[in-house]
Every structure is written in C-alpha cells, then in structure tokens.
Coordinates of C-alpha atoms and ligand atoms in Angstrom, one line a residue:
X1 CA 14.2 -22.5 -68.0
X2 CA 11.6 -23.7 -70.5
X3 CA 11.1 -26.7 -72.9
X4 CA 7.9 -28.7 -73.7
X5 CA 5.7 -31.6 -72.0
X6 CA 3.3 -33.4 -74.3
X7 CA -0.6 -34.2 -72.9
X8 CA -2.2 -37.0 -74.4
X9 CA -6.3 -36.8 -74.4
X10 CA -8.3 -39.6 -76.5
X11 CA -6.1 -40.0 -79.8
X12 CA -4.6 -36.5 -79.8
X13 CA -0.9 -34.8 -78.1
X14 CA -1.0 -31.5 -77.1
X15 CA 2.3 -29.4 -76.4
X16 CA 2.6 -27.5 -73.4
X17 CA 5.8 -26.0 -72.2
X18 CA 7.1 -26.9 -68.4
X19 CA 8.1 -24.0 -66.1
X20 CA 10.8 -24.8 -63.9
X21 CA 11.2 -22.6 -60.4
X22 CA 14.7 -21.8 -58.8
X23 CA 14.7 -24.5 -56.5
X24 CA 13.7 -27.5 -59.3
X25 CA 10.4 -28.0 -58.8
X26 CA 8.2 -28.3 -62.0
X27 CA 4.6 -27.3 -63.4
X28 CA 3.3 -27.8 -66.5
X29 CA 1.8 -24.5 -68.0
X30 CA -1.8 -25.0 -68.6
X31 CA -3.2 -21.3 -69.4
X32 CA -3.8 -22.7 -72.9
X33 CA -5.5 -26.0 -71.9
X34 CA -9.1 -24.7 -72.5
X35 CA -8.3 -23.0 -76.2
X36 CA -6.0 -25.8 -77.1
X37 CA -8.2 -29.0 -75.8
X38 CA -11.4 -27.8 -74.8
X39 CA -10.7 -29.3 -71.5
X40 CA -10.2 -27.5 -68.2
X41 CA -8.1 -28.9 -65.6
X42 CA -10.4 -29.9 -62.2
X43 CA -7.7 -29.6 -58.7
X44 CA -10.9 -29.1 -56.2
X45 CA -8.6 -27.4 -53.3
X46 CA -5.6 -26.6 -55.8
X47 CA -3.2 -29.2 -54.2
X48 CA -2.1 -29.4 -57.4
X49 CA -2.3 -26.1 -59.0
X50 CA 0.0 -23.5 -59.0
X51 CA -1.4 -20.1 -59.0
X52 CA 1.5 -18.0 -59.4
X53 CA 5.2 -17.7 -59.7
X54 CA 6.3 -15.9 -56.4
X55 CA 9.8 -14.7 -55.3
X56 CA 8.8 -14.5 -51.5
X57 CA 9.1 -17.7 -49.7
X58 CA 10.1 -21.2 -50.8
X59 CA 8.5 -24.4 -48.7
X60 CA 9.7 -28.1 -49.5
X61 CA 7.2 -30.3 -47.8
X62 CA 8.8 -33.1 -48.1
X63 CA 12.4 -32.1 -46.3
X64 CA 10.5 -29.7 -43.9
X65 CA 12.4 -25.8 -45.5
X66 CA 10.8 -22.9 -44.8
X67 CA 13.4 -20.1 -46.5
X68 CA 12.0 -16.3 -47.3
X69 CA 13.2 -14.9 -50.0
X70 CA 16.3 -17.5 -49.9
X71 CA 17.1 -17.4 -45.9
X72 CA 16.1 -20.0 -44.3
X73 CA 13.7 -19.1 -41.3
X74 CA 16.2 -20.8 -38.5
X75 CA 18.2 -18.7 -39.4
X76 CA 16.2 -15.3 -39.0
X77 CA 14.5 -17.1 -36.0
X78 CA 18.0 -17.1 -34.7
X79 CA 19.6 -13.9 -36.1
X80 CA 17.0 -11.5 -36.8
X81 CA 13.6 -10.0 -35.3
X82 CA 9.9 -9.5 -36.8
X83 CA 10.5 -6.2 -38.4
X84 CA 13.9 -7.0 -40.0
X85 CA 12.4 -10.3 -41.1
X86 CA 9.0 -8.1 -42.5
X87 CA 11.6 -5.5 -44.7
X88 CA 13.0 -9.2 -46.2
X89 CA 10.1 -10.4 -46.9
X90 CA 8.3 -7.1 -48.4
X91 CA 10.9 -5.9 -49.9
X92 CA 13.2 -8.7 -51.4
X93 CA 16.7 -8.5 -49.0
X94 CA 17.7 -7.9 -45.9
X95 CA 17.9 -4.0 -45.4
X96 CA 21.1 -1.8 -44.5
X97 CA 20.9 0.2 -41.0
X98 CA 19.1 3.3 -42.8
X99 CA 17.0 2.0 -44.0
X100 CA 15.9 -0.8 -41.1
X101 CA 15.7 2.5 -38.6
X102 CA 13.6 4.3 -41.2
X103 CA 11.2 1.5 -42.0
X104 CA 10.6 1.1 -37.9
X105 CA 10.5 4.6 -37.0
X106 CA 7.6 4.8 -39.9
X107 CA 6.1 1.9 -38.2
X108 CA 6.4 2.4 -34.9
X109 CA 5.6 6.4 -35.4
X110 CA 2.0 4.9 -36.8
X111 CA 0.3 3.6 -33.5
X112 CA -2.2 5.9 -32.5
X113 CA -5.9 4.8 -34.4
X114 CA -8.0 8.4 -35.9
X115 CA -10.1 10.0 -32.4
X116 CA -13.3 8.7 -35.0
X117 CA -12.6 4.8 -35.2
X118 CA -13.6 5.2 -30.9
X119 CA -17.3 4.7 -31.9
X120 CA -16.7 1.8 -33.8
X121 CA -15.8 0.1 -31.6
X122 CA -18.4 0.8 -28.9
X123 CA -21.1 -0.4 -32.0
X124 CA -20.0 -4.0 -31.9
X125 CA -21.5 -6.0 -29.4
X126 CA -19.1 -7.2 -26.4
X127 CA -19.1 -11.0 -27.4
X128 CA -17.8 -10.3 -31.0
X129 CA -15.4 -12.0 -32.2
X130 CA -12.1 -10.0 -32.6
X131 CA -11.4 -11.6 -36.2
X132 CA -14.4 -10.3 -36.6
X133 CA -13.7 -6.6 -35.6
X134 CA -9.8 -6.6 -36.7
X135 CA -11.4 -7.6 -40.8
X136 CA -13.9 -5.0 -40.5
X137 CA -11.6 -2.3 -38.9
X138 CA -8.8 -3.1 -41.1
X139 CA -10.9 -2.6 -43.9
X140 CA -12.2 0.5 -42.4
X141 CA -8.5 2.0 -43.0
X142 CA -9.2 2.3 -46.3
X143 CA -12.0 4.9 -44.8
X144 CA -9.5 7.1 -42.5
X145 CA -7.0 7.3 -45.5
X146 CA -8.4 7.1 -48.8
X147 CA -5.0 8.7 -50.3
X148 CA -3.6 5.2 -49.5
X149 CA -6.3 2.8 -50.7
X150 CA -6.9 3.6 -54.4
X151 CA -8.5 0.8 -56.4
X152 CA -5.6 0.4 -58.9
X153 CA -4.1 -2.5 -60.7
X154 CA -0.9 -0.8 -60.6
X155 CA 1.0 -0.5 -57.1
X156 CA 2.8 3.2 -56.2
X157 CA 5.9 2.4 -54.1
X158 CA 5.3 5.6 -51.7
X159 CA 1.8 5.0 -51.1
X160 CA 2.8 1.1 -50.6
X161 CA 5.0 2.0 -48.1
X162 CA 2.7 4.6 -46.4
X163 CA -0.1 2.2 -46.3
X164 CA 2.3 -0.9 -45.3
X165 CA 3.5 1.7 -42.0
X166 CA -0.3 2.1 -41.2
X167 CA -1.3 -0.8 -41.6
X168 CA 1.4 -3.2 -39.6
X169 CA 1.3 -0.5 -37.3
X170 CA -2.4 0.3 -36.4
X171 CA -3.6 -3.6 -36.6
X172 CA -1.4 -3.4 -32.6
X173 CA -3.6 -0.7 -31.6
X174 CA -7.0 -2.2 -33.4
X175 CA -5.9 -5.7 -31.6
X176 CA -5.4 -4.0 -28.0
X177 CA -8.5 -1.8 -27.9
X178 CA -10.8 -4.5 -29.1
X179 CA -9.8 -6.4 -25.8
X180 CA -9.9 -3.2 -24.0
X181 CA -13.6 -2.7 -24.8
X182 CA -14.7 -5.8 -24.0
X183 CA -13.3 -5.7 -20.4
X184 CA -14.4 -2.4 -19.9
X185 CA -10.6 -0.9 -19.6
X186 CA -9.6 2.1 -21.1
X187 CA -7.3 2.4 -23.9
X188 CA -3.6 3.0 -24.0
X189 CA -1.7 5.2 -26.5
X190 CA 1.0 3.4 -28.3
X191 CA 4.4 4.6 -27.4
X192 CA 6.7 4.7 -30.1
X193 CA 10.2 4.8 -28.1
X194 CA 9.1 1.6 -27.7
X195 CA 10.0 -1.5 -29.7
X196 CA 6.9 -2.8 -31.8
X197 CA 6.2 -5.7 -30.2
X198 CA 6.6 -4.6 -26.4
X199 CA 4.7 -1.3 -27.2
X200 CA 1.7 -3.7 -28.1
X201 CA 1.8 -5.8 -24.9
X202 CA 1.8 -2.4 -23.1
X203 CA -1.4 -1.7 -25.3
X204 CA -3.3 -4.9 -24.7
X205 CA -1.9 -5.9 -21.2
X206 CA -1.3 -2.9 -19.0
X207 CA -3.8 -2.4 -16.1
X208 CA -5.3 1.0 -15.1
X209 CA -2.2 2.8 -13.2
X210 CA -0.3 0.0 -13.3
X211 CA 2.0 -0.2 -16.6
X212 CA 2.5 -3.7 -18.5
X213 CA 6.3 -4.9 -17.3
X214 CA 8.0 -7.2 -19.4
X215 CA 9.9 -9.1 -16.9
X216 CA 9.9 -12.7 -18.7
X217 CA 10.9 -12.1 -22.1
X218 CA 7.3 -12.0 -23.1
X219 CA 8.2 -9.3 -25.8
X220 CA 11.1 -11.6 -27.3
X221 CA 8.7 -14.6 -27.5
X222 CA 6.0 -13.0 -28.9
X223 CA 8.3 -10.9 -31.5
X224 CA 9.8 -14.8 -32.6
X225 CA 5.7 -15.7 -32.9
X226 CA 5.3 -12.7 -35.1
X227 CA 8.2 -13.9 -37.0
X228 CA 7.6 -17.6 -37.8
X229 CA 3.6 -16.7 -39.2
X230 CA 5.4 -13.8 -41.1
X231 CA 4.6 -15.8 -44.5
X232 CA 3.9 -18.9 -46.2
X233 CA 3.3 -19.1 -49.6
X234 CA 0.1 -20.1 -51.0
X235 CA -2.0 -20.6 -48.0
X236 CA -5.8 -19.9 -47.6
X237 CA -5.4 -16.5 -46.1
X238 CA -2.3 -15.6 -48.8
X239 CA -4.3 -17.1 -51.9
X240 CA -7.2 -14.5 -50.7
X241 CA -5.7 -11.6 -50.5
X242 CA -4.0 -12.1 -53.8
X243 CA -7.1 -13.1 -54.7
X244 CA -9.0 -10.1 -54.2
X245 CA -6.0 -7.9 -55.0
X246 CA -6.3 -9.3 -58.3
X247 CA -9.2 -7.3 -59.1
X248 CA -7.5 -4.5 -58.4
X249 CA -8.5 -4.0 -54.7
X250 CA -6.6 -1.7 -52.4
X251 CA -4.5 -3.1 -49.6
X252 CA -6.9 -3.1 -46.4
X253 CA -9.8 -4.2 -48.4
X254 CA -7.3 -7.4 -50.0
X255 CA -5.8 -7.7 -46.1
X256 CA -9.0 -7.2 -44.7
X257 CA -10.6 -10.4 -46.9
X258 CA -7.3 -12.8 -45.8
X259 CA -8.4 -11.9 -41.8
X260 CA -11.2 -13.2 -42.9
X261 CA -9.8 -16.2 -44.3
X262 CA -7.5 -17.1 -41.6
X263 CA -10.1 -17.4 -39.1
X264 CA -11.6 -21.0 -40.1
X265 CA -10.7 -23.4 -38.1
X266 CA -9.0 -25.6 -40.9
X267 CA -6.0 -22.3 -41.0
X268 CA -5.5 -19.7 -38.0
X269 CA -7.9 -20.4 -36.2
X270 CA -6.5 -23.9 -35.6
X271 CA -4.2 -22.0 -32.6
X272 CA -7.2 -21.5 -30.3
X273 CA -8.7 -24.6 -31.3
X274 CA -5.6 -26.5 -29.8
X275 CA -5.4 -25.0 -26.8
X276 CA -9.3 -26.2 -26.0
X277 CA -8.7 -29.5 -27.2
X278 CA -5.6 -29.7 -24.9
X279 CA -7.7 -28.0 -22.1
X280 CA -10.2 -30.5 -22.6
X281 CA -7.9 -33.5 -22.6
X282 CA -6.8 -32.3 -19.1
X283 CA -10.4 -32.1 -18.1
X284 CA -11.2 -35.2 -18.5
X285 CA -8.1 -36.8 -17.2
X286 CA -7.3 -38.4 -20.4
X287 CA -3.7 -38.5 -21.0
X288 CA -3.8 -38.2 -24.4
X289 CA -4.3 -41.7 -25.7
X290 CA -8.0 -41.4 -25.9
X291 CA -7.8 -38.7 -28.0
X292 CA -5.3 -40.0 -30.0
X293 CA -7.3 -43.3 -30.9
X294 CA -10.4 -40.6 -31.2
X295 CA -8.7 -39.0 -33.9
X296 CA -7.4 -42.1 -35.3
X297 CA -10.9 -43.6 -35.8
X298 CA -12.2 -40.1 -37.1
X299 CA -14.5 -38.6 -33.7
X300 CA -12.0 -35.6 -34.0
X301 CA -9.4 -34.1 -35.5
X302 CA -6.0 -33.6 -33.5
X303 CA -5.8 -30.2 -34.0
X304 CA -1.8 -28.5 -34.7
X305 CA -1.3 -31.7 -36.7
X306 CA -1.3 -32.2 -40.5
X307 CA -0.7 -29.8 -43.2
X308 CA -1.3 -29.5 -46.9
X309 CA 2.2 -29.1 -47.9
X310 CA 4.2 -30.4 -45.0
X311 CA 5.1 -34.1 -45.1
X312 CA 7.5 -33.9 -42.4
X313 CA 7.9 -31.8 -39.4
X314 CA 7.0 -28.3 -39.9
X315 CA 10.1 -26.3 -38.9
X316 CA 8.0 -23.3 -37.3
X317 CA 6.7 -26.0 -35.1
X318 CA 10.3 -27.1 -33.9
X319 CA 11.5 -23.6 -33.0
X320 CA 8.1 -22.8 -31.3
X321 CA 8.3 -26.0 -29.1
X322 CA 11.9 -25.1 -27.8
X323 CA 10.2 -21.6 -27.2
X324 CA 7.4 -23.0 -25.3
X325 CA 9.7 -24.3 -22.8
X326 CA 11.9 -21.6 -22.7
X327 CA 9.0 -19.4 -21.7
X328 CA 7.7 -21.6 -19.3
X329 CA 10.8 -22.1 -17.7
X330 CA 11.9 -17.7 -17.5
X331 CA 8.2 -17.6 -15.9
X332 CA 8.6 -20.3 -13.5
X333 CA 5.3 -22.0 -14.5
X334 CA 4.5 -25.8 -14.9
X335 CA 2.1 -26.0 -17.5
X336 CA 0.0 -29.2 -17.5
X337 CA -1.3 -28.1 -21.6
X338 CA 2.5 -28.7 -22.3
X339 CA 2.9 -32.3 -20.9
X340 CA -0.5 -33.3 -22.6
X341 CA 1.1 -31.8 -25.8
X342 CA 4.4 -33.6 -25.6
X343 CA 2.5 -37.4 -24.9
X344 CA 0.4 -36.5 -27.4
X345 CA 3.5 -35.6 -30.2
X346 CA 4.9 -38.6 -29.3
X347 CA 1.9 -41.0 -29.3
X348 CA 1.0 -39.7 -32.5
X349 CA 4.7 -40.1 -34.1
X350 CA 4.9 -43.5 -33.3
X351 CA 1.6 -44.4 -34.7
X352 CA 1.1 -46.2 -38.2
X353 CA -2.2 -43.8 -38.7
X354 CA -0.3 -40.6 -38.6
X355 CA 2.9 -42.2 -40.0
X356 CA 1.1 -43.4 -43.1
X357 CA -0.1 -40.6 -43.5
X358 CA 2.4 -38.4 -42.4
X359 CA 1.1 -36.0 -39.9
X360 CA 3.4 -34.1 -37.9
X361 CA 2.8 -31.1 -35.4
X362 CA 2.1 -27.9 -37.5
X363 CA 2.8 -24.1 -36.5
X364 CA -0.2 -24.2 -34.0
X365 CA 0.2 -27.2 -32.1
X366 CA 2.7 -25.2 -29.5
X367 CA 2.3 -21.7 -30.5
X368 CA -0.8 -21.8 -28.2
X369 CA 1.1 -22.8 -25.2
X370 CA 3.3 -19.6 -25.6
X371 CA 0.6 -17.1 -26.2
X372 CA -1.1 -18.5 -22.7
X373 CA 2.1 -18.2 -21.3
X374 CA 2.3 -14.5 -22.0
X375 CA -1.3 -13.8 -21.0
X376 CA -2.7 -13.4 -24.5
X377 CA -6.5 -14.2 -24.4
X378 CA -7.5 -17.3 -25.9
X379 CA -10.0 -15.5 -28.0
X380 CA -7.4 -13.2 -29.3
X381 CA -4.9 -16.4 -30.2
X382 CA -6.0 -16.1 -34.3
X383 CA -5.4 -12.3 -33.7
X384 CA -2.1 -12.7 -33.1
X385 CA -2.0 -14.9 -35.7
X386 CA -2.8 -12.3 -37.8
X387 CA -0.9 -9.8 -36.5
X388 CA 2.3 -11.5 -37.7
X389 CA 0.9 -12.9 -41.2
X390 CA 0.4 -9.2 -42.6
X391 CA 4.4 -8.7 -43.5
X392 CA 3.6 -11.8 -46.1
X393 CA 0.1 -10.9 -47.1
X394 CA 1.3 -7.4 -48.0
X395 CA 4.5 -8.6 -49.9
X396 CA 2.3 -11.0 -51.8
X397 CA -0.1 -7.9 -52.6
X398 CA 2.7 -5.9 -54.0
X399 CA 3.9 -9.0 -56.0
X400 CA 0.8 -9.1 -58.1
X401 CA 0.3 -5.4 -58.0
X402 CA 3.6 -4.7 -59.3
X403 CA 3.5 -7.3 -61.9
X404 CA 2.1 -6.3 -65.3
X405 CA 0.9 -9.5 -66.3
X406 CA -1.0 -10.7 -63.8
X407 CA -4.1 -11.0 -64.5
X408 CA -7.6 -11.1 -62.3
X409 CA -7.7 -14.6 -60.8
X410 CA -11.4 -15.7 -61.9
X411 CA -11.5 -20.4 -61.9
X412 CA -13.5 -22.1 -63.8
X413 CA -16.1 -24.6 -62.3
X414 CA -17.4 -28.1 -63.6
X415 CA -21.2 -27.4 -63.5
X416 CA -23.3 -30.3 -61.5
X417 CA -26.8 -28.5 -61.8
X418 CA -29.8 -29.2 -63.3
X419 CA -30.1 -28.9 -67.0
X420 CA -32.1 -26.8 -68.5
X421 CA -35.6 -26.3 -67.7
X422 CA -39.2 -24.6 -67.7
X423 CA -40.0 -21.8 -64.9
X424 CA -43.0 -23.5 -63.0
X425 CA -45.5 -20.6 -61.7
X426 CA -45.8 -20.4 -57.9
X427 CA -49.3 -21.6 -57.7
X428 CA -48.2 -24.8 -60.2
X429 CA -45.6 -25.9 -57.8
X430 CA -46.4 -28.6 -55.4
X431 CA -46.9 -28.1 -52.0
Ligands
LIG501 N1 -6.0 -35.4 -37.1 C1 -6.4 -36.6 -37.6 N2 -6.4 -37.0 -38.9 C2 -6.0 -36.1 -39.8 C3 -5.5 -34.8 -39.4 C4 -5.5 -34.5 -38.0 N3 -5.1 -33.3 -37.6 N4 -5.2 -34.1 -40.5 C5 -5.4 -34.9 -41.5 N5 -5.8 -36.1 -41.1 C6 -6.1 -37.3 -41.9 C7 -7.4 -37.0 -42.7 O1 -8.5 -37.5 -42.0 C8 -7.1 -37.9 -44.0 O2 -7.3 -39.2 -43.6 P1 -7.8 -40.3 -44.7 O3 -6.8 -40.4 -45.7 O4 -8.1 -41.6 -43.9 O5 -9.1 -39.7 -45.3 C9 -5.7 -37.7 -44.2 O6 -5.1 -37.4 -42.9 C10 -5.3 -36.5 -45.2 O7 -5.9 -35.3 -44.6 P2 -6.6 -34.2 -45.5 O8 -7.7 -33.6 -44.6 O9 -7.0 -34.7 -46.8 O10 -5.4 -33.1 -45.6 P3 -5.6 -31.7 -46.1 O11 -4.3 -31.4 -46.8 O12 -6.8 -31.5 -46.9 O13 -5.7 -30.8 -44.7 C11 -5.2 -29.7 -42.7 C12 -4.7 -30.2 -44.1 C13 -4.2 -28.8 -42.1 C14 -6.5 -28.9 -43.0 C15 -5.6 -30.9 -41.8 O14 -4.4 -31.7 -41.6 C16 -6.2 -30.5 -40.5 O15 -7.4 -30.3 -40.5 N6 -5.4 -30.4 -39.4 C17 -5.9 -29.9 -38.2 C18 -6.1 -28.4 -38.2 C19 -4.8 -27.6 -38.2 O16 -4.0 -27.9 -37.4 N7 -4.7 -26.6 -39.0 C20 -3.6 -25.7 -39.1 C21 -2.8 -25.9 -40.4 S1 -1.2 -25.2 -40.3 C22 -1.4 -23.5 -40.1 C23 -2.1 -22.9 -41.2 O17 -1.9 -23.1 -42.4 O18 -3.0 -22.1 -40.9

C-alpha cells in the first residue's frame, strides 16, 4: 500500500511516498532525499533506517513477537526442529515430507571437510580464537568448491541449494575439529544416519574409544538453541552479510563476513561474555546486587540484557530459560550460574534503571547456562551461536540475490575532517 508523506525543510515541502509492511509498520521512502533536497538523512547505528523490505522474519519490539516467515517461533520451538525451521526460513513455508527428507539427507550427507582443509588447521596457532578459524574456513569453502561460489548478482537455485547443504553442513565439522586440534584429539567423521545436531556433539564431544552418548537430551537442547538464533532480521551479523552480498559476493565469502560480525561482544559474542560475568559474580560472592548497582551506575554492562529492538522480554529468552532448567534438571546438576542469573533477572526487573529504560533479558542471558550444561566450551559458546544463525544469513543472502532491484548497499557519510589544505614536506613538519 502506498500514498504520500510530505517533509518540510526551511520554507520548502517535499513529497515522499510512505511504504507500509504486512504487519502495519511504516517508513517513509527516502531513496530520493539527496536528488530531491540535497539533504541526506544521518541514523548513526540505523535505529531508524530501514535497509530493506524482507519476507523472512517479523519482530515487534514492543509486544515481544518473533514469527518467521509468519509462524510465530513458540510455535516452532514447540512443534518443529532446526532443520524444519531452516527449510521455513530459506525457503518461504514449511516443507512437505519429500522434500524435508531430501533437504536433510543433502545436509546431513555433507559432513566430511576435503582430506586438504587438515593443514589448515594445523597452521593456526592453538590459542586462536574459533570465530576466528570458523570465518576464515568458511570462507575457505569458496576455495574447495569454486562451482558453488561464483561472484554473481544473480542467485542459481541449484547451486544455492548445493552450497546451502555444504555449508550448514560442513560449519559441524569445521566447529568440532577446531576444538579437536586444540586439545590434541583426533578427529571424528560425521555420520550421516545420524540426526544433524547429535552427529555434531559426536564430532565435538566424543573421546578417543569412547563414543559421545547422548543420555540427557543434550541433542534436543542444543537442536532448540540452533533453532531460536536461526534468524533475526536486521541484526549486525544479518546487515553484513547482506551487506557484502550486495556487491555481488558469493555465499561463504558474505557468510564468512557475518562470522565475523557476530563475534563482538555488543552481538554473539555477548553469550560467552555472560557466562564470565556470572562466573565472576559467584567468585566474588556477590549475589548479584553489586553488580546490578555496578551496571546501574555505568562500571559494567549486565551482559544478556538490552536489545536494540526489544522493549520487552525477548521471547527466545523465555523458552531458553525454561530450557535451562529442564536441562539442569534431566542432568541432575545444581548450577550455582543459574541462581545468580535468576536474582539477577529479578533485581534488574524491579529496578527503575532498567525499567526506564526497558531492559529485559536478551537471547544470551540463559543460552549460556545450557551450552555449559551440555559440555560445550566456553570459547566455542559464539560458535554455536553461529552455527544456528546460518539458516537466516543464507535466506537473507538469497533474498537480495534473487531480487532484481537490489542494489549494492554503499551509505553516505557526514564528513568531520579537515578542510582542505597544503601538503607540508616531511622536513617542514614540526617535530
Ligand atoms: N546493562 C546496563 N545498562 C544498559 C545495558 C546493559 N546490558 N544495555 C543498555 N543499557 C543502558 C545504556 O547504558 C543506555 O543508558 P543511558 O540512556 O543512561 O545512556 C541505555 O540503556 C540505552 O542503551 P544503548 O546502548 O543506547 O542501546 P543499544 O540499542 O545501542 O544497545 C545492546 C543494545 C544490546 C548493544 C546493549 O543493550 C548491550 O550492550 N547489552 C549487553 C550486551 C548483550 O547482551 N548483547 C546481546 C544482544 S542480543 C543478541 C544479539 O543480537 O546478538
């Protein structure tokens, strides 16, 4: 639906039509501003700016929805499983039993890395970082099958869905061996009769001789991780990818620039961040109020809380909290991190500084708890983070790919340098 808003700047109107999206919310198309005004419009951090229309996943801050591509994501937290929930949010709808069975088989059937990527890994030194390694392997892909990774505005389904399999598929196996390395272990194939996720944990957590056994539901909770980071819209990570595949970039190279993205602390990496701030908490015997009035004052941040676009309770962070406990509980442990978390959810809930300014837990601030749970390395928490962010990445890749109008994303800037001036020789300048 479109019709007109009117600008005024000095003595002058200027006509600009207003976009409406399916669920009502508005914009004002400026991609005439400039030519029309001779203005640009300035939204340091975009909080205002939308940077595409997108069919994949609707958030409303405000009420706290999360739905992809219309379902909202209790309901696939409740009904459905990461791969089901990846085909949705690729693809555009749920998919029928052939063609579910056919998109995991070519999934699952990808596991096993090329015999030449084993020196790669031996080249990085053993404290890298494994955002690190997963960017730089992921845009190795591009390397071991060139067929796939053409630099091409225009997106070719079968090579999309060939380079999709791969990808969502090797990122398992680039994950487990990374760990592998650094403890000295040596690697485990990927076994396709298994399903996705428990294949993985037998990848990343099975000793020598001694196979990984799943007997806590460790696979279930980690496939409902997976699920809940499968997208979100415009974030950091998303907004890179689409970025870069704007210019035309192939998939790994656009996937391998979001990895990148996702590992400040400010987005994904805000996972491992709460589990040391909790783990410090406990240290030093603080039971959360310190901490809290810390944050309050500005000493720190309280990490797993806030969010750009959430002004209520993030509804990843509800499910993840029941999950927390439910895998605590099928594991029989007593986690001290949890109870530190909880008194720390509710101090913060029932203060004025984080109800002014409406703070509420965020994706990260439980997700931890169940990763540690499992036995997933703390260094490897933004990994995992990863791993389940690609369905979204990818379907936001093959929205702009696919649409013929897109064009490459390239901001404008308001310039704060010097004016213009003389070049002063080297042996004029003072010392
Ligand atoms: N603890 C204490 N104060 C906070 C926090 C926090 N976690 N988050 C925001 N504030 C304060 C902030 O200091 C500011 O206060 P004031 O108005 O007095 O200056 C106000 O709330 C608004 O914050 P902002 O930094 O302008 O908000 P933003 O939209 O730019 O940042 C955020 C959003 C998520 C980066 C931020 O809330 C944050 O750093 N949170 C902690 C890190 C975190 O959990 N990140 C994961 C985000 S969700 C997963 C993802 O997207 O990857």
């Amino acid at each position: 639906m479109e019709n007109n808003g009117i600008i005024r700047l000095g003595d002058e109107n200027f006509d600009f039509p207003i976009i409406e999206g399916s669920e009502g919310e508005k914009a004002i198309d400026l991609r005439t501003l400039r030519g029309k005004t001779g203005f640009i419009a300035f939204d340091e951090g975009y909080g205002n700016t939308g940077s595409c229309e997108s069919g994949i996943t609707f958030i409303n801050g405000e009420q706290g929805i999360l739905r992809h591509r219309g379902y909202p994501i209790e309901q696939l937290a409740e009904n459905s499983n990461f791969l089901e929930s990846a085909y949705l949010i690729m693809y555009g709808e749920l998919p029928n039993e052939v063609s579910l069975r056919a998109f995991e088989r070519n999934i699952l059937s990808n596991g096993t890395l090329d015999s030449n990527m084993q020196p790669l890994f031996e080249g990085f030194p053993l404290c890298a970082h494994p955002m690190a390694i997963l960017s730089a392997l992921v845009s190795s892909l591009s390397t071991y099958h060139p067929e796939y990774a053409t630099n091409n505005r225009k997106v070719d389904l079968g090579h999309f869905d060939a380079a999709s399999a791969i990808l969502m598929s090797k990122v398992r196996s680039i994950a487990a061996m990374t760990y592998r390395m650094k403890l000295g272990l040596p690697m485990v194939k990927s076994d396709d009769t298994k399903s996705y996720t428990e294949d993985f944990l037998s990848m990343l957590l099975s000793k020598p001789e001694i196979p990984f056994e799943d007997t806590c539901g460790a696979a279930n909770a980690l496939d409902l991780f997976f699920l809940l980071h499968a997208d979100h819209e415009q974030n950091c990570s998303t907004s890179t990818v689409r970025m870069v595949a704007s210019s035309g970039a192939n998939l790994f190279a656009s996937i391998s620039a979001g990895i990148s993205a996702l590992w400040g602390p400010s987005h994904g990496g805000a996972n491992m961040a709460v589990i040391e701030m909790l783990e410090s908490i406990h240290a030093s015997g603080d039971d959360g109020s310190r901490f809290v009035e810390a944050a309050k004052s500005g000493q720190a941040k309280l990490m797993g809380f806030g969010h750009r676009v959430y002004k209520n309770y993030d509804p990843r962070a509800k499910i993840l909290g029941k999950s927390a406990v439910s895998v605590l509980d099928k594991i029989g442990l007593q986690d001290p991190l949890l109870d530190i978390a909880r008194r720390l959810e509710r101090a913060a809930l029932e203060d004025d500084y984080f109800i002014s300014r409406k703070l509420y837990p965020n994706v990260d601030f439980y997700s931890g708890i169940i990763l540690k749970a499992i036995g997933i390395p703390v260094e490897f928490f933004t990994v995992m983070f990863a791993i389940g962010r690609i369905p979204g990445w990818m379907a936001n890749w093959k929205e702009i790919s696919e649409n013929p109008k897109s064009r490459i994303h390239r901001p404008r800037q308001i310039y704060t340098g010097s004016n213009e001036r003389n070049f002063v020789k080297l042996e004029k300048r003072a010392q």
